[in-house]
Short mmCIF file of C-alpha atoms (C1' of nucleotides) in Angstrom, two decimals:
data_model
loop_
_atom_site.label_atom_id
_atom_site.label_comp_id
_atom_site.label_asym_id
_atom_site.label_seq_id
_atom_site.Cartn_x
_atom_site.Cartn_y
_atom_site.Cartn_z
CA MET M 1 -92.66 100.50 -57.59
CA ALA M 2 -94.42 97.53 -55.89
CA VAL M 3 -93.14 96.57 -52.43
CA PHE M 4 -93.75 93.96 -49.85
CA LEU M 5 -96.42 95.01 -47.44
CA SER M 6 -98.53 93.39 -44.77
CA THR M 7 -98.28 90.14 -42.93
CA TYR M 8 -99.68 86.75 -43.98
CA VAL M 9 -99.71 83.42 -42.00
CA ASN M 10 -99.67 80.29 -44.03
CA LYS M 11 -99.41 76.62 -43.22
CA VAL M 12 -96.64 74.35 -43.86
CA ASP M 13 -97.67 70.98 -44.98
CA LYS M 14 -95.88 67.73 -44.15
CA LYS M 15 -93.66 67.91 -47.37
CA GLY M 16 -92.52 71.33 -46.02
CA ARG M 17 -94.37 73.32 -48.61
CA VAL M 18 -95.68 76.87 -47.87
CA SER M 19 -97.65 79.16 -50.10
CA VAL M 20 -95.91 82.48 -50.62
CA PRO M 21 -98.84 84.99 -50.21
CA SER M 22 -100.26 85.92 -53.59
CA GLU M 23 -99.66 89.48 -53.03
CA PHE M 24 -95.96 88.92 -52.67
CA ARG M 25 -95.80 86.69 -55.73
CA LYS M 26 -97.39 89.68 -57.64
CA VAL M 27 -94.66 91.87 -56.60
CA LEU M 28 -92.24 89.26 -57.91
CA SER M 29 -94.18 88.53 -61.04
CA GLY M 30 -92.03 90.78 -63.13
CA GLN M 31 -88.70 89.02 -62.37
CA THR M 32 -87.18 86.68 -64.71
CA TYR M 33 -86.60 84.00 -61.93
CA GLN M 34 -89.83 82.76 -60.60
CA GLY M 35 -88.63 82.09 -57.03
CA VAL M 36 -86.93 83.79 -54.17
CA VAL M 37 -83.71 84.00 -52.39
CA ILE M 38 -83.76 83.03 -48.70
CA PHE M 39 -81.12 83.56 -46.09
CA LYS M 40 -80.78 83.71 -42.20
CA SER M 41 -81.48 86.89 -40.51
CA LEU M 42 -78.47 88.37 -38.82
CA ARG M 43 -80.68 90.22 -36.29
CA TYR M 44 -83.60 87.86 -35.68
CA PRO M 45 -84.38 84.21 -35.28
CA ALA M 46 -86.13 84.41 -38.76
CA LEU M 47 -85.52 84.14 -42.46
CA GLU M 48 -85.23 86.93 -44.85
CA ALA M 49 -86.14 86.78 -48.40
CA CYS M 50 -86.08 88.69 -51.64
CA SER M 51 -85.97 88.62 -55.26
CA ALA M 52 -82.86 87.25 -57.04
CA GLU M 53 -82.62 90.73 -58.57
CA HIS M 54 -82.62 92.46 -55.22
CA MET M 55 -79.77 90.28 -54.02
CA GLU M 56 -77.65 91.49 -57.00
CA GLN M 57 -78.49 95.01 -56.03
CA LEU M 58 -77.48 94.23 -52.48
CA SER M 59 -74.28 92.95 -53.76
CA GLU M 60 -73.58 96.18 -55.64
CA ASP M 61 -74.43 98.24 -52.73
CA LEU M 62 -72.09 96.43 -50.55
CA ASP M 63 -69.25 96.98 -52.97
CA ALA M 64 -70.02 100.59 -53.19
CA GLN M 65 -69.98 101.36 -49.43
CA ASP M 66 -67.17 101.73 -47.13
CA ILE M 67 -67.25 98.62 -45.17
CA SER M 68 -64.30 97.03 -43.36
CA ASN M 69 -62.73 93.92 -44.60
CA GLU M 70 -63.91 92.09 -41.69
CA ASP M 71 -67.32 93.11 -42.04
CA TYR M 72 -67.34 92.39 -45.74
CA GLU M 73 -66.02 88.87 -45.23
CA ALA M 74 -68.72 88.24 -42.65
CA ILE M 75 -71.52 89.44 -44.80
CA GLU M 76 -70.26 87.63 -47.79
CA THR M 77 -70.08 84.44 -45.93
CA SER M 78 -73.17 84.52 -44.04
CA ILE M 79 -75.53 86.22 -46.47
CA PHE M 80 -74.26 85.23 -49.92
CA GLY M 81 -72.77 82.02 -49.02
CA GLY M 82 -75.66 81.12 -46.72
CA SER M 83 -78.36 81.77 -48.96
CA VAL M 84 -80.61 79.43 -51.17
CA GLN M 85 -82.52 80.15 -54.25
CA VAL M 86 -85.93 78.48 -54.03
CA PRO M 87 -88.31 78.19 -56.91
CA PHE M 88 -92.05 78.47 -56.88
CA ASP M 89 -94.11 75.31 -57.69
CA GLY M 90 -96.96 75.51 -59.97
CA GLU M 91 -99.14 76.88 -57.08
CA GLY M 92 -96.88 79.50 -56.03
CA ARG M 93 -95.41 77.54 -53.01
CA ILE M 94 -91.81 77.00 -51.85
CA VAL M 95 -90.06 74.42 -49.84
CA LEU M 96 -88.23 75.68 -46.90
CA PRO M 97 -84.99 73.80 -46.75
CA GLU M 98 -85.13 72.07 -43.48
CA HIS M 99 -81.93 73.59 -41.98
CA PHE M 100 -83.54 77.06 -42.71
CA ALA M 101 -86.74 76.07 -41.23
CA ARG M 102 -85.10 74.92 -37.90
CA PHE M 103 -83.11 78.10 -37.70
CA ALA M 104 -86.38 80.10 -37.54
CA ASN M 105 -88.16 77.38 -35.63
CA ILE M 106 -90.75 76.94 -38.37
CA THR M 107 -92.83 73.82 -38.16
CA ASP M 108 -96.38 73.95 -39.23
CA GLU M 109 -96.97 77.62 -39.74
CA ALA M 110 -95.14 80.43 -41.17
CA ALA M 111 -95.62 84.18 -41.19
CA PHE M 112 -94.60 86.28 -44.13
CA VAL M 113 -93.86 89.88 -43.00
CA GLY M 114 -93.50 92.49 -45.76
CA ARG M 115 -90.35 94.81 -45.35
CA ARG M 116 -90.64 96.81 -48.56
CA LYS M 117 -87.75 95.41 -50.71
CA THR M 118 -87.58 92.24 -48.80
CA PHE M 119 -89.70 90.12 -46.44
CA HIS M 120 -89.18 87.99 -43.45
CA ILE M 121 -90.41 84.59 -42.65
CA TRP M 122 -91.16 83.93 -39.10
CA GLU M 123 -92.61 81.40 -36.63
CA PRO M 124 -95.92 83.06 -35.85
CA THR M 125 -95.43 83.13 -32.05
CA ALA M 126 -91.94 84.51 -32.16
CA LEU M 127 -93.25 87.24 -34.51
CA ALA M 128 -96.00 88.24 -32.16
CA THR M 129 -93.55 88.72 -29.32
CA LEU M 130 -91.27 90.90 -31.38
CA GLU M 131 -94.24 92.98 -32.88
CA ASP M 132 -95.35 93.84 -29.41
CA SER M 133 -91.86 95.13 -28.32
CA MET M 134 -91.35 97.04 -31.62
CA ARG M 135 -94.88 98.68 -31.33
CA GLU M 136 -94.04 99.64 -27.82
CA LYS M 137 -90.70 100.95 -28.80
CA ALA M 138 -92.18 103.01 -31.67
CA ARG M 139 -94.83 104.46 -29.41
CA SER M 140 -92.44 105.30 -26.58
CA ARG M 141 -90.20 107.17 -28.97
CA ASP M 142 -93.32 108.94 -30.26
CA ILE M 143 -92.54 108.07 -33.81
CA SER M 144 -95.36 109.49 -35.74
CA LEU M 145 -95.64 108.95 -39.41
CA SER M 146 -97.08 112.37 -39.98
CA LYS M 147 -94.01 113.84 -38.24
CA ILE M 148 -91.60 111.96 -40.39
CA VAL M 149 -93.43 113.15 -43.50
CA ALA M 150 -93.60 116.76 -42.31
CA LYS M 151 -89.82 116.64 -41.56
CA ALA M 152 -89.15 115.10 -44.92
CA SER M 153 -91.23 117.81 -46.79
CA GLN M 154 -89.53 120.51 -44.78
CA MET M 155 -86.21 119.08 -46.10
CA ARG M 156 -87.43 118.96 -49.59
CA GLY M 157 -88.79 122.42 -49.32
CA ALA M 158 -85.48 123.66 -48.02
CA GLN M 159 -83.63 122.09 -50.96
CA SER M 160 -85.55 123.90 -53.69
CA MET P 1 -103.40 119.48 -53.84
CA ALA P 2 -106.63 117.76 -52.64
CA VAL P 3 -106.71 116.67 -49.09
CA PHE P 4 -108.98 114.50 -46.97
CA LEU P 5 -111.49 116.57 -44.88
CA SER P 6 -114.51 116.02 -42.94
CA THR P 7 -115.90 112.97 -41.19
CA TYR P 8 -118.31 110.44 -42.66
CA VAL P 9 -119.73 107.31 -41.11
CA ASN P 10 -120.58 104.49 -43.21
CA LYS P 11 -121.90 100.78 -42.54
CA VAL P 12 -119.85 97.65 -42.57
CA ASP P 13 -121.74 94.84 -44.25
CA LYS P 14 -121.56 91.19 -43.07
CA LYS P 15 -118.79 90.55 -45.62
CA GLY P 16 -116.72 93.28 -43.87
CA ARG P 17 -117.20 95.80 -46.80
CA VAL P 18 -117.39 99.50 -46.21
CA SER P 19 -117.75 102.32 -48.65
CA VAL P 20 -114.91 104.67 -48.66
CA PRO P 21 -116.67 108.18 -48.70
CA SER P 22 -116.85 109.44 -52.39
CA GLU P 23 -114.98 112.56 -51.38
CA PHE P 24 -112.17 110.48 -50.23
CA ARG P 25 -112.13 108.64 -53.34
CA LYS P 26 -112.10 111.76 -55.46
CA VAL P 27 -108.82 112.74 -53.64
CA LEU P 28 -107.48 109.38 -54.51
CA SER P 29 -108.75 109.24 -58.02
CA GLY P 30 -105.50 110.46 -59.75
CA GLN P 31 -103.50 107.66 -58.36
CA THR P 32 -102.26 104.69 -60.15
CA TYR P 33 -103.31 102.18 -57.53
CA GLN P 34 -106.90 102.28 -56.81
CA GLY P 35 -107.18 101.60 -53.11
CA VAL P 36 -105.59 102.52 -49.85
CA VAL P 37 -102.90 101.34 -47.48
CA ILE P 38 -104.16 100.81 -43.86
CA PHE P 39 -102.18 100.42 -40.74
CA LYS P 40 -102.86 100.45 -37.05
CA SER P 41 -102.36 103.89 -35.45
CA LEU P 42 -99.60 104.11 -32.81
CA ARG P 43 -101.51 106.63 -30.93
CA TYR P 44 -105.19 105.75 -31.10
CA PRO P 45 -107.34 102.68 -31.06
CA ALA P 46 -108.14 103.33 -34.65
CA LEU P 47 -106.76 102.72 -38.20
CA GLU P 48 -104.87 105.12 -40.41
CA ALA P 49 -105.08 104.97 -44.16
CA CYS P 50 -103.33 106.81 -47.05
CA SER P 51 -102.65 106.38 -50.76
CA ALA P 52 -100.07 103.76 -51.82
CA GLU P 53 -98.10 106.59 -53.25
CA HIS P 54 -98.17 108.44 -49.84
CA MET P 55 -96.72 105.29 -48.46
CA GLU P 56 -93.90 105.05 -51.01
CA GLN P 57 -93.09 108.73 -50.21
CA LEU P 58 -92.74 107.81 -46.72
CA SER P 59 -90.52 105.03 -47.55
CA GLU P 60 -88.30 107.33 -49.40
CA ASP P 61 -88.27 109.80 -46.64
CA LEU P 62 -87.37 107.15 -44.18
CA ASP P 63 -84.23 106.37 -46.22
CA ALA P 64 -83.27 110.15 -46.62
CA GLN P 65 -83.62 110.82 -42.88
CA ASP P 66 -81.14 110.26 -40.29
CA ILE P 67 -82.80 107.65 -38.21
CA SER P 68 -81.10 105.25 -35.81
CA ASN P 69 -80.98 101.66 -37.00
CA GLU P 70 -83.29 100.67 -33.94
CA ASP P 71 -85.99 103.15 -34.97
CA TYR P 72 -85.69 102.23 -38.51
CA GLU P 73 -86.30 98.51 -37.61
CA ALA P 74 -89.15 99.61 -35.35
CA ILE P 75 -90.88 101.44 -38.11
CA GLU P 76 -90.36 98.81 -40.75
CA THR P 77 -91.77 96.21 -38.57
CA SER P 78 -94.75 98.04 -37.10
CA ILE P 79 -95.54 100.02 -40.07
CA PHE P 80 -94.73 98.12 -43.21
CA GLY P 81 -95.20 94.71 -41.70
CA GLY P 82 -98.46 95.79 -40.02
CA SER P 83 -99.95 97.56 -42.99
CA VAL P 84 -102.24 96.17 -45.71
CA GLN P 85 -102.95 97.31 -49.32
CA VAL P 86 -106.71 97.01 -49.82
CA PRO P 87 -108.22 97.69 -53.22
CA PHE P 88 -111.44 99.37 -54.11
CA ASP P 89 -114.20 97.16 -55.36
CA GLY P 90 -116.18 98.34 -58.33
CA GLU P 91 -118.33 100.35 -56.01
CA GLY P 92 -115.47 102.04 -54.00
CA ARG P 93 -115.64 99.77 -51.15
CA ILE P 94 -112.77 98.24 -49.15
CA VAL P 95 -112.74 95.23 -46.95
CA LEU P 96 -111.34 95.74 -43.59
CA PRO P 97 -109.19 92.77 -42.63
CA GLU P 98 -110.68 91.10 -39.66
CA HIS P 99 -107.57 91.60 -37.57
CA PHE P 100 -107.60 95.24 -38.32
CA ALA P 101 -111.18 95.82 -37.70
CA ARG P 102 -110.86 94.19 -34.37
CA PHE P 103 -107.87 96.43 -33.27
CA ALA P 104 -110.18 99.47 -33.86
CA ASN P 105 -113.14 97.70 -32.33
CA ILE P 106 -115.10 98.21 -35.69
CA THR P 107 -118.15 95.85 -36.11
CA ASP P 108 -120.99 97.42 -38.03
CA GLU P 109 -120.20 101.14 -38.58
CA ALA P 110 -116.90 102.93 -39.40
CA ALA P 111 -116.31 106.67 -39.28
CA PHE P 112 -113.83 108.07 -41.73
CA VAL P 113 -112.05 111.04 -40.50
CA GLY P 114 -110.01 113.26 -42.81
CA ARG P 115 -106.49 114.28 -41.63
CA ARG P 116 -105.28 115.88 -44.65
CA LYS P 117 -102.68 113.59 -46.37
CA THR P 118 -104.23 110.60 -44.52
CA PHE P 119 -107.46 109.87 -42.90
CA HIS P 120 -108.40 107.76 -39.76
CA ILE P 121 -111.07 104.95 -39.57
CA TRP P 122 -112.71 104.79 -36.23
CA GLU P 123 -115.35 102.95 -34.34
CA PRO P 124 -117.92 105.95 -34.08
CA THR P 125 -118.59 105.82 -30.37
CA ALA P 126 -114.77 105.74 -29.71
CA LEU P 127 -114.26 108.71 -31.76
CA ALA P 128 -116.95 110.67 -30.25
CA THR P 129 -115.22 110.15 -26.92
CA LEU P 130 -111.99 111.34 -28.19
CA GLU P 131 -113.48 114.30 -29.75
CA ASP P 132 -115.07 115.34 -26.50
CA SER P 133 -111.87 115.14 -24.67
CA MET P 134 -109.95 116.89 -27.45
CA ARG P 135 -112.43 119.57 -27.53
CA GLU P 136 -112.18 120.09 -23.62
CA LYS P 137 -108.44 120.20 -24.03
CA ALA P 138 -108.55 122.83 -26.70
CA ARG P 139 -111.04 124.79 -24.52
CA SER P 140 -108.79 124.65 -21.36
CA ARG P 141 -105.81 125.91 -23.34
CA ASP P 142 -107.86 128.63 -24.90
CA ILE P 143 -106.90 127.86 -28.44
CA SER P 144 -108.55 130.13 -30.93
CA LEU P 145 -108.51 129.35 -34.58
CA SER P 146 -108.96 133.00 -35.53
CA LYS P 147 -106.04 134.05 -33.52
CA ILE P 148 -103.89 131.38 -35.10
CA VAL P 149 -105.03 132.63 -38.64
CA ALA P 150 -104.49 136.25 -37.67
CA LYS P 151 -100.94 135.68 -36.33
CA ALA P 152 -99.97 133.71 -39.49
CA SER P 153 -101.11 136.39 -41.71
CA GLN P 154 -99.24 139.10 -39.72
CA MET P 155 -96.04 136.95 -40.15
CA ARG P 156 -96.56 136.73 -43.87
CA GLY P 157 -97.20 140.35 -43.92
CA ALA P 158 -93.79 140.98 -42.15
CA GLN P 159 -91.97 138.67 -44.70
CA SER P 160 -93.07 140.41 -47.90
"C1'" DT E 1 -141.23 128.53 -56.70
"C1'" DG E 2 -142.50 123.95 -56.99
"C1'" DG E 3 -142.15 119.63 -58.80
"C1'" DA E 4 -140.44 116.02 -61.76
"C1'" DC E 5 -136.36 114.03 -63.64
"C1'" DT E 6 -131.67 112.64 -63.19
"C1'" DA E 7 -127.23 111.51 -61.29
"C1'" DT E 8 -124.50 109.94 -57.64
"C1'" DC E 9 -123.83 107.27 -53.85
"C1'" DA E 10 -124.38 103.78 -50.26
"C1'" DT E 11 -125.70 99.32 -49.44
"C1'" DG E 12 -127.13 94.53 -50.22
"C1'" DG E 13 -127.01 90.02 -52.41
"C1'" DG E 14 -125.65 86.35 -55.70
"C1'" DA E 15 -122.33 84.55 -58.84
"C1'" DT E 16 -117.68 83.66 -60.28
"C1'" DT E 17 -112.84 83.47 -59.71
"C1'" DT E 18 -108.59 83.09 -56.94
"C1'" DT E 19 -106.09 81.10 -53.22
"C1'" DA E 20 -104.40 78.12 -49.98
"C1'" DT E 21 -103.93 73.55 -49.08
"C1'" DG E 22 -104.06 68.69 -49.52
"C1'" DG E 23 -103.16 64.54 -51.96
"C1'" DG E 24 -101.51 61.53 -55.65
"C1'" DC E 25 -98.68 60.08 -59.64
"C1'" DC E 26 -94.43 59.40 -62.05
"C1'" DG E 27 -90.11 60.04 -63.04
"C1'" DT E 28 -84.98 59.95 -61.04
"C1'" DC E 29 -81.36 58.75 -58.53
"C1'" DA E 30 -79.07 56.23 -55.10
"C1'" DT C 1 -86.69 48.96 -55.02
"C1'" DG C 2 -87.39 52.59 -52.34
"C1'" DA C 3 -86.99 57.39 -51.07
"C1'" DC C 4 -87.52 61.84 -52.69
"C1'" DG C 5 -88.48 65.65 -55.60
"C1'" DG C 6 -91.08 67.63 -59.20
"C1'" DC C 7 -95.40 68.02 -61.46
"C1'" DC C 8 -100.39 67.86 -61.89
"C1'" DC C 9 -105.07 67.62 -60.04
"C1'" DA C 10 -108.99 68.22 -56.50
"C1'" DT C 11 -111.43 70.87 -53.10
"C1'" DA C 12 -113.06 74.15 -49.97
"C1'" DA C 13 -112.81 78.66 -48.42
"C1'" DA C 14 -112.10 83.30 -49.25
"C1'" DA C 15 -111.63 87.33 -52.06
"C1'" DT C 16 -113.57 89.55 -56.14
"C1'" DC C 17 -116.76 91.07 -59.50
"C1'" DC C 18 -121.25 92.23 -61.09
"C1'" DC C 19 -125.83 93.75 -60.96
"C1'" DA C 20 -129.97 95.57 -58.15
"C1'" DT C 21 -132.12 98.55 -55.15
"C1'" DG C 22 -133.26 102.76 -52.25
"C1'" DA C 23 -132.08 107.04 -50.64
"C1'" DT C 24 -130.29 111.59 -51.25
"C1'" DA C 25 -129.28 115.48 -53.45
"C1'" DG C 26 -128.93 118.40 -57.39
"C1'" DT C 27 -130.81 120.22 -61.81
"C1'" DC C 28 -133.82 121.86 -65.01
"C1'" DC C 29 -137.92 123.48 -66.57
"C1'" DA C 30 -142.51 125.07 -66.48
#
DNA sequence: TGGACTATCATGGGATTTTATGGGCCGTCA
DNA sequence: TGACGGCCCATAAAATCCCATGATAGTCCA
């Protein structure tokens, strides 16, 4: 299954249009709705985006899980209520609704950050700041990919 | 299963292309996606690479493991956001995105170092320096391969 | 055993196609 | 009528494909 990977920085023109990176569009190309769903991140001053299908998945997962009423309400309101569906234009661009762009402080450049099933849209400078601290955090905890993989294959081995 | 072994040094042309050693390509030849995923090493001034499938495996492993929210975030940002999928061209070359090449200080030559499931891409001089210090460290700890092997086969003998 | 023939690989350059990005036209709706 | 959104077109830069070359190693046969 294709996932959103890598980071791309694209320009926002005066009409508010930004090209969605072609690699991301390829991931979405199988979908019926040609466009993305955007909402404000709960954790970062950034936007989150995914396919319409993934949004439905998210909705089901939410139902399936044991979440308090209060949390459920909060999520429903802020995520589902606060999201927009934005279509691609002929060139694969989207228009960031002005309210959303302002939330993420995006003016003339936008960074698209792959996060597997979803991607983020950041103001590039803010992203760089976060990345540095994340990287430092990952390093200081000695998170190593090969370790994670080794651990996981141990788990698989133990199962079988 | 085939693994990445040995070290190869290849040239980077002015377009930023490098041949992936054919031995490495053979390891990847069974994969559906003909190319590799590259990300910045957390530990070294070098790049790490693996197959797209391996990355997906990693992704599943991440979900399966008991990882704190914070670590999870750190990994998603620094690894998935910070990685690229690069396809092979007809000749089995990849293009190192300029940002990645710069991170590893790679300009006109790149060393491909097999690390079993993954491989590293180094600036050759930096690699040589690391190798020297590693060798020194191994020597000072009196690490002996034959001892390790002998010990392991003893353990196997005890089991059966 | 030596030598020629062949296959594979790394490398280079040129041509072609895709992308990102900008601008303009023409409806619609207020 | 005037602002705005949707759609189409133009262009430059970048990514991708395609073919050529030289080197190396490996094979086969005399």
